[in-house]
XYZ file of C-alpha atoms in Angstrom:
350
model
C 36.714 -57.905 46.027
C 34.507 -59.784 48.475
C 34.590 -56.954 51.109
C 33.803 -54.399 48.448
C 30.844 -56.572 47.224
C 29.490 -56.722 50.827
C 29.887 -53.005 51.331
C 28.072 -52.254 48.128
C 25.174 -54.534 49.275
C 24.919 -52.624 52.501
C 25.019 -49.281 50.609
C 22.163 -50.292 48.497
C 19.843 -51.056 51.512
C 21.006 -47.775 53.315
C 19.931 -45.774 50.237
C 16.727 -47.694 49.979
C 15.884 -47.002 53.715
C 16.705 -43.259 53.350
C 14.035 -43.033 50.676
C 11.334 -44.154 53.022
C 9.753 -41.485 55.329
C 9.563 -43.936 58.309
C 13.299 -44.613 58.045
C 14.626 -41.181 56.959
C 16.533 -40.717 60.213
C 17.436 -44.323 60.876
C 20.996 -45.678 60.931
C 22.062 -49.108 59.727
C 24.691 -50.985 61.659
C 26.149 -54.478 60.598
C 26.649 -57.193 63.156
C 27.476 -60.922 63.162
C 30.163 -62.473 61.175
C 30.322 -59.683 58.571
C 30.993 -57.128 61.301
C 33.577 -59.217 63.088
C 35.455 -60.426 59.996
C 34.454 -64.007 60.805
C 32.484 -64.521 57.608
C 32.876 -67.137 54.913
C 32.096 -66.203 51.351
C 28.709 -67.895 51.701
C 27.886 -66.148 54.933
C 24.818 -63.826 55.231
C 25.092 -60.076 55.782
C 23.314 -59.263 59.075
C 22.038 -55.638 59.495
C 20.297 -53.873 62.341
C 18.446 -50.714 61.871
C 18.065 -48.127 64.721
C 16.284 -44.870 65.231
C 13.048 -46.060 63.729
C 10.897 -45.677 66.847
C 9.515 -49.238 66.323
C 9.960 -50.735 69.801
C 7.230 -53.372 69.971
C 7.245 -56.531 67.947
C 3.991 -55.544 66.249
C 5.575 -52.169 65.180
C 8.706 -53.910 64.034
C 6.751 -56.415 61.795
C 4.825 -53.492 60.316
C 8.054 -51.608 59.644
C 9.517 -54.778 58.019
C 6.563 -55.011 55.719
C 7.265 -51.392 54.479
C 10.880 -52.435 53.797
C 9.531 -55.547 51.989
C 7.429 -53.450 49.604
C 10.299 -51.113 48.948
C 12.571 -54.045 48.139
C 10.168 -55.184 45.460
C 10.174 -51.664 43.934
C 13.990 -51.182 44.273
C 15.837 -50.200 41.142
C 18.244 -52.958 41.801
C 17.055 -56.540 41.965
C 16.145 -58.006 45.270
C 15.113 -61.680 45.130
C 13.372 -64.165 47.614
C 12.099 -61.218 49.758
C 10.403 -62.491 52.881
C 9.300 -61.129 56.208
C 9.651 -63.629 59.145
C 7.495 -61.962 61.670
C 6.796 -65.097 63.887
C 10.431 -65.293 64.926
C 11.661 -64.150 68.349
C 13.410 -61.413 66.461
C 11.420 -60.469 63.353
C 13.461 -59.978 60.230
C 13.116 -59.328 56.533
C 15.343 -61.647 54.393
C 16.268 -61.205 50.860
C 19.017 -62.031 48.261
C 20.733 -58.966 47.037
C 20.665 -59.486 43.203
C 23.798 -57.641 42.088
C 26.047 -59.593 44.544
C 24.047 -62.786 45.226
C 24.450 -62.319 49.014
C 21.793 -63.132 51.458
C 20.842 -60.312 53.731
C 18.921 -60.430 57.105
C 17.793 -57.099 58.462
C 16.082 -56.511 61.885
C 14.867 -53.395 63.658
C 15.915 -51.962 67.064
C 17.809 -55.120 68.245
C 20.870 -54.485 70.351
C 21.726 -58.121 71.106
C 23.371 -58.571 67.635
C 25.599 -55.594 68.268
C 26.540 -56.961 71.675
C 27.300 -60.406 70.359
C 29.677 -58.809 67.700
C 31.369 -56.889 70.587
C 31.770 -60.130 72.480
C 33.503 -61.809 69.401
C 35.730 -58.739 69.014
C 36.835 -58.984 72.621
C 37.461 -62.718 72.371
C 39.805 -62.229 69.381
C 41.814 -59.836 71.347
C 41.971 -61.998 74.452
C 42.632 -65.240 72.580
C 44.796 -65.007 69.360
C 43.643 -68.477 68.145
C 39.947 -67.529 68.281
C 39.564 -66.026 64.811
C 41.341 -68.711 62.784
C 39.664 -71.392 64.773
C 36.255 -70.136 64.243
C 36.838 -69.710 60.462
C 38.298 -73.127 60.080
C 35.454 -74.799 62.125
C 32.828 -72.827 60.305
C 34.185 -74.096 57.092
C 34.264 -77.685 58.439
C 30.766 -77.661 59.638
C 29.523 -75.854 56.541
C 31.044 -78.547 54.321
C 28.959 -81.137 56.183
C 25.814 -79.176 56.341
C 25.928 -78.846 60.159
C 26.132 -74.945 60.408
C 22.566 -74.074 59.741
C 20.452 -73.267 62.867
C 17.183 -73.940 60.924
C 18.220 -77.610 60.514
C 19.533 -78.017 64.190
C 23.155 -77.270 63.378
C 25.622 -75.058 65.181
C 25.209 -71.401 64.042
C 27.892 -68.701 64.194
C 27.182 -67.356 67.564
C 26.960 -70.832 69.202
C 30.140 -71.831 67.523
C 31.938 -68.721 68.829
C 30.874 -69.556 72.407
C 32.093 -73.110 72.126
C 35.412 -71.932 70.815
C 35.705 -69.445 73.660
C 34.987 -72.167 76.300
C 37.489 -74.533 74.659
C 40.136 -71.764 74.952
C 39.086 -70.948 78.503
C 39.353 -74.593 79.510
C 42.641 -75.668 77.849
C 43.754 -79.288 78.003
C 45.244 -80.466 81.350
C 48.400 -81.573 79.552
C 51.102 -80.536 79.473
C 50.694 -79.435 83.173
C 52.489 -76.058 82.638
C 51.679 -74.055 79.541
C 54.069 -71.400 78.279
C 52.574 -68.085 77.034
C 53.290 -69.364 73.476
C 50.761 -72.174 74.038
C 47.856 -69.567 73.811
C 49.328 -68.093 70.546
C 48.293 -68.572 66.985
C 51.421 -70.791 66.590
C 49.751 -73.580 68.353
C 46.520 -73.738 66.267
C 46.959 -77.468 65.832
C 46.780 -78.007 69.662
C 43.679 -75.937 69.931
C 41.997 -77.617 67.097
C 42.649 -81.026 68.437
C 41.415 -79.975 71.821
C 38.149 -78.642 70.324
C 37.495 -81.773 68.448
C 38.220 -84.029 71.396
C 36.316 -81.912 73.833
C 33.015 -81.709 71.927
C 33.327 -84.907 70.138
C 34.411 -87.276 72.937
C 34.817 -85.675 76.361
C 32.049 -83.309 77.187
C 29.062 -85.016 78.886
C 26.274 -82.974 77.339
C 23.695 -84.839 79.326
C 24.930 -83.494 82.650
C 27.107 -80.575 81.894
C 26.272 -77.174 80.465
C 28.796 -74.507 79.110
C 29.174 -70.960 80.515
C 31.720 -68.414 79.229
C 30.865 -65.397 81.414
C 33.308 -64.581 84.265
C 36.150 -66.646 82.949
C 34.043 -69.677 81.916
C 33.119 -72.843 83.737
C 30.761 -75.854 83.346
C 27.456 -76.168 85.340
C 24.940 -78.805 86.186
C 22.048 -78.836 83.676
C 19.604 -80.463 86.157
C 20.313 -77.934 88.927
C 19.920 -75.113 86.502
C 16.571 -76.502 85.269
C 17.857 -76.807 81.682
C 17.760 -80.536 81.329
C 15.334 -81.564 78.529
C 13.722 -84.794 79.761
C 12.811 -85.792 76.176
C 16.143 -84.897 74.645
C 18.639 -84.933 77.657
C 21.597 -85.101 75.181
C 21.009 -81.509 73.925
C 23.920 -79.117 74.366
C 23.357 -76.374 76.822
C 25.320 -73.043 76.367
C 24.439 -70.057 78.504
C 24.185 -66.753 76.558
C 26.548 -64.364 78.157
C 24.423 -61.486 76.926
C 21.198 -62.860 78.529
C 21.933 -65.536 81.165
C 18.394 -66.834 81.028
C 18.756 -67.973 77.404
C 20.161 -71.320 76.381
C 21.952 -70.789 72.970
C 22.289 -74.598 72.427
C 18.642 -75.347 72.859
C 17.763 -75.206 69.119
C 20.815 -77.223 67.986
C 18.777 -80.503 67.911
C 21.242 -82.052 65.443
C 24.145 -81.791 67.953
C 24.761 -85.480 67.873
C 25.666 -85.298 64.253
C 27.945 -82.354 65.137
C 29.553 -84.318 67.865
C 30.098 -87.333 65.535
C 31.688 -85.061 62.968
C 34.153 -83.687 65.744
C 34.860 -87.200 67.017
C 35.612 -88.415 63.454
C 37.840 -85.454 62.771
C 39.787 -86.096 66.032
C 40.148 -89.883 65.361
C 41.015 -89.274 61.741
C 43.722 -86.744 62.595
C 45.294 -89.227 65.073
C 45.057 -92.141 62.630
C 46.926 -89.924 60.176
C 49.472 -89.125 62.809
C 49.741 -92.825 63.569
C 50.352 -93.612 59.868
C 52.946 -90.894 59.669
C 54.718 -92.268 62.736
C 54.865 -95.679 61.057
C 56.520 -94.234 58.045
C 59.192 -93.085 60.532
C 62.832 -93.528 59.511
C 61.915 -94.708 56.010
C 60.198 -91.447 55.234
C 63.207 -89.447 56.654
C 65.553 -91.778 54.635
C 63.581 -91.055 51.415
C 63.760 -87.316 52.174
C 67.634 -87.585 52.510
C 67.969 -89.657 49.348
C 65.939 -87.093 47.494
C 67.853 -84.205 48.817
C 71.074 -85.826 47.784
C 69.878 -86.739 44.365
C 69.798 -90.429 45.055
C 66.509 -92.313 44.344
C 63.236 -90.930 43.245
C 61.321 -87.764 44.071
C 60.561 -87.500 47.791
C 57.002 -88.063 48.721
C 55.788 -85.334 51.303
C 54.518 -86.451 54.631
C 50.743 -86.985 54.741
C 50.656 -84.278 57.407
C 53.136 -81.778 55.986
C 50.427 -79.636 54.242
C 48.116 -79.652 57.249
C 50.843 -78.877 59.650
C 51.938 -75.853 57.513
C 48.365 -74.525 57.942
C 48.050 -75.537 61.575
C 51.505 -75.025 63.266
C 52.182 -77.353 66.207
C 49.835 -80.084 64.895
C 52.412 -82.879 64.760
C 54.044 -81.958 68.001
C 50.556 -81.989 69.730
C 49.828 -85.354 68.098
C 53.072 -86.646 69.721
C 51.953 -85.419 73.055
C 48.548 -86.930 72.738
C 50.045 -90.301 71.666
C 51.926 -90.424 74.934
C 48.913 -89.200 76.901
C 46.557 -91.819 75.516
C 49.068 -94.539 75.943
C 49.549 -93.599 79.666
C 45.717 -93.602 80.065
C 45.332 -97.030 78.559
C 48.242 -98.473 80.682
C 46.683 -97.040 83.831
C 43.025 -98.078 83.062
C 41.335 -101.255 84.319
C 40.971 -104.090 81.930
C 37.418 -103.262 80.801
C 38.492 -99.721 80.160
C 41.510 -100.919 78.093
C 39.060 -102.849 75.995
C 37.148 -99.597 75.405
C 40.459 -98.150 74.421
C 41.065 -100.820 71.797
C 37.620 -99.999 70.401
C 38.608 -96.392 70.149
C 41.790 -97.252 68.379
C 39.877 -99.296 65.856
C 37.559 -96.270 65.352
C 40.618 -94.135 64.816
C 41.904 -96.599 62.228
C 38.562 -96.742 60.533
C 38.149 -92.956 60.499
C 41.666 -92.624 58.928
C 40.559 -94.950 56.079
C 37.383 -92.939 55.536
C 39.237 -89.678 55.629
């Protein structure tokens, strides 16, 4: 039903453009999350119009003004119609009345099509890519951290961060089986994402690159270190290597705190589940045999059903962090105790 609603909204604007002389021979192509299947119910519909002959920015803004007038006259209801001509890529925004969907329409812009192709390629190369992007989009959206206009992480930036985290998997365990890169280990990849961007990545010195297999680079050497806001995330656009996709994510510190909180809360939940230990398993055995009351499900059972491999990955990370703490100097062990307390507090908040 949702897919049909989006298709109907696209058909309406296609018919509208066909009625305008300047757009009679134009074609409309969706891009972004709608085109790649990475959209949430609240996601916008992004459309690019080609074959208009409007190549310069001035021409494109003039063309968008024509569309704006046509939307006001449309037989179906178009609401909140607005041309944003000052943006790097001029667009006309509106809300499709019959569906309630927000639509962004631009002219003669290939970058959106290329970014969609990049996401499609990533989904083929990394099976966990699509479910991770959808889950993380929902997580950020629920916290108001997914809007680029308020400094959050937009869809394209999030996709690049997910690709990089999949290109740079955890160093543990040392040897990964092919199954480790499958959808059956979503829990492992999710924890890695939260730990990497919440706690590990030094955004003051390191930038992210996904082209050519992916790597990190020195922000200062690249000339991308913002002296006033050195903590800004730097992510090279693989479509245009001169463009820093993360430069506008000025609320990235809130995003990092959300990732750190999620990581610590999950580990705290795992610690609590481990403490239940044999008592929980005994309760399950009693419930199965009809002795005692109804068995209380594990706190992680539902989440583990959604994210296979989560509990096993928690076990590995418990061992890893314990080994790190044991090998660390005294002052670093004190930091570890502080992180443990943070994990406990996050678990209580969650």
